[in-house]
Amino acid sequence: MKCRQCRRDIPQDDRYEHAGNLYCEDCYIQILSPTRFCDPWADYSAKSFEKHGMISPLTEPQKMLLKLIKELGKAEPAELIEHTRGGN
Ligand SMILES: [Zn+2]
């Protein structure tokens, strides 16, 4: 199965369906947010954590990140790094 947009081969569990077409993860994210890439980042990260089995057990930094993502609604990597540094 190939991504409709970039024509890359997509593994079975990495397929994303949008408007009846299949896309790879990267293209799917771009399609959902063509102009504002940063906003869905938080949601994407949370899903990515889950997908890679990092939800349980969570390390303290991971818990902190997920909490921040939920609270902020969106978060940029630099922002998260700032928060996890604990003000040092
Ligand atoms: Zn693609």
Coordinates of C-alpha atoms and ligand atoms in Angstrom, one line a residue:
M1 CA 0.0 0.0 0.0
K2 CA 1.4 3.4 -1.0
C3 CA 0.8 6.8 0.4
R4 CA -1.4 8.7 -2.0
Q5 CA 0.6 11.9 -1.6
C6 CA 4.3 10.9 -1.5
R7 CA 3.9 7.4 -3.0
R8 CA 6.0 5.9 -0.2
D9 CA 5.2 2.3 0.9
I10 CA 3.3 2.4 4.1
P11 CA 3.5 -0.4 6.7
Q12 CA 0.1 -1.8 7.6
D13 CA -0.1 -0.1 11.0
D14 CA 1.1 3.2 9.8
R15 CA -1.7 3.9 7.4
Y16 CA -3.9 6.9 7.9
E17 CA -7.2 7.3 6.1
H18 CA -8.5 10.7 5.0
A19 CA -11.4 11.4 2.7
G20 CA -11.2 7.8 1.5
N21 CA -7.5 7.9 0.6
L22 CA -4.6 6.3 2.5
Y23 CA -1.6 8.4 3.6
C24 CA 1.5 7.9 5.5
E25 CA 1.8 9.5 8.9
D26 CA 3.8 12.5 7.7
C27 CA 1.5 13.3 4.9
Y28 CA -1.6 12.8 7.0
I29 CA -0.4 15.3 9.5
Q30 CA 0.4 17.8 6.8
I31 CA -3.0 17.3 5.2
L32 CA -4.8 17.8 8.5
S33 CA -2.8 20.9 9.1
P34 CA -1.3 22.3 5.9
T35 CA -0.5 25.8 7.2
R36 CA -0.3 25.5 11.0
F37 CA 2.0 22.7 11.7
C38 CA 2.7 23.5 15.3
D39 CA -0.8 23.3 16.6
P40 CA -1.4 19.5 16.2
W41 CA 2.0 18.8 17.4
A42 CA 0.8 18.2 20.9
D43 CA -1.9 15.8 19.8
Y44 CA 0.5 14.1 17.5
S45 CA 3.0 13.6 20.3
A46 CA 0.5 12.2 22.7
K47 CA -0.6 9.7 20.0
S48 CA 3.0 9.0 19.3
F49 CA 3.8 8.2 22.9
E50 CA 0.9 5.8 22.9
K51 CA 1.8 4.2 19.6
H52 CA 5.3 3.4 20.8
G53 CA 4.0 1.9 24.0
M54 CA 5.4 4.7 26.1
I55 CA 2.2 5.4 28.0
S56 CA 2.7 2.8 30.6
P57 CA 4.8 3.0 32.7
L58 CA 5.5 6.6 32.2
T59 CA 8.7 8.1 33.5
E60 CA 8.4 11.3 35.5
P61 CA 9.6 13.5 32.6
Q62 CA 7.1 11.8 30.3
K63 CA 4.3 12.4 32.7
M64 CA 5.3 16.0 33.0
L65 CA 5.4 16.4 29.2
L66 CA 1.9 14.9 28.7
K67 CA 0.6 17.1 31.5
L68 CA 2.1 20.2 29.9
I69 CA 0.7 19.2 26.5
K70 CA -2.8 18.8 27.9
E71 CA -2.6 22.1 29.8
L72 CA -1.1 24.1 27.0
G73 CA -3.3 22.6 24.3
K74 CA -0.3 22.9 22.2
A75 CA 3.4 22.9 22.8
E76 CA 6.5 23.4 20.8
P77 CA 9.6 21.3 21.5
A78 CA 11.6 24.2 22.7
E79 CA 8.8 25.2 25.1
L80 CA 8.7 21.7 26.5
I81 CA 12.4 21.6 27.0
E82 CA 12.1 24.8 28.9
H83 CA 9.5 23.4 31.2
T84 CA 11.3 20.1 31.8
R85 CA 14.5 21.9 32.8
G86 CA 12.8 23.0 36.0
G87 CA 14.0 26.6 35.6
N88 CA 17.7 25.9 35.6
Ligands
ZN1 ZN 3.2 10.2 2.4

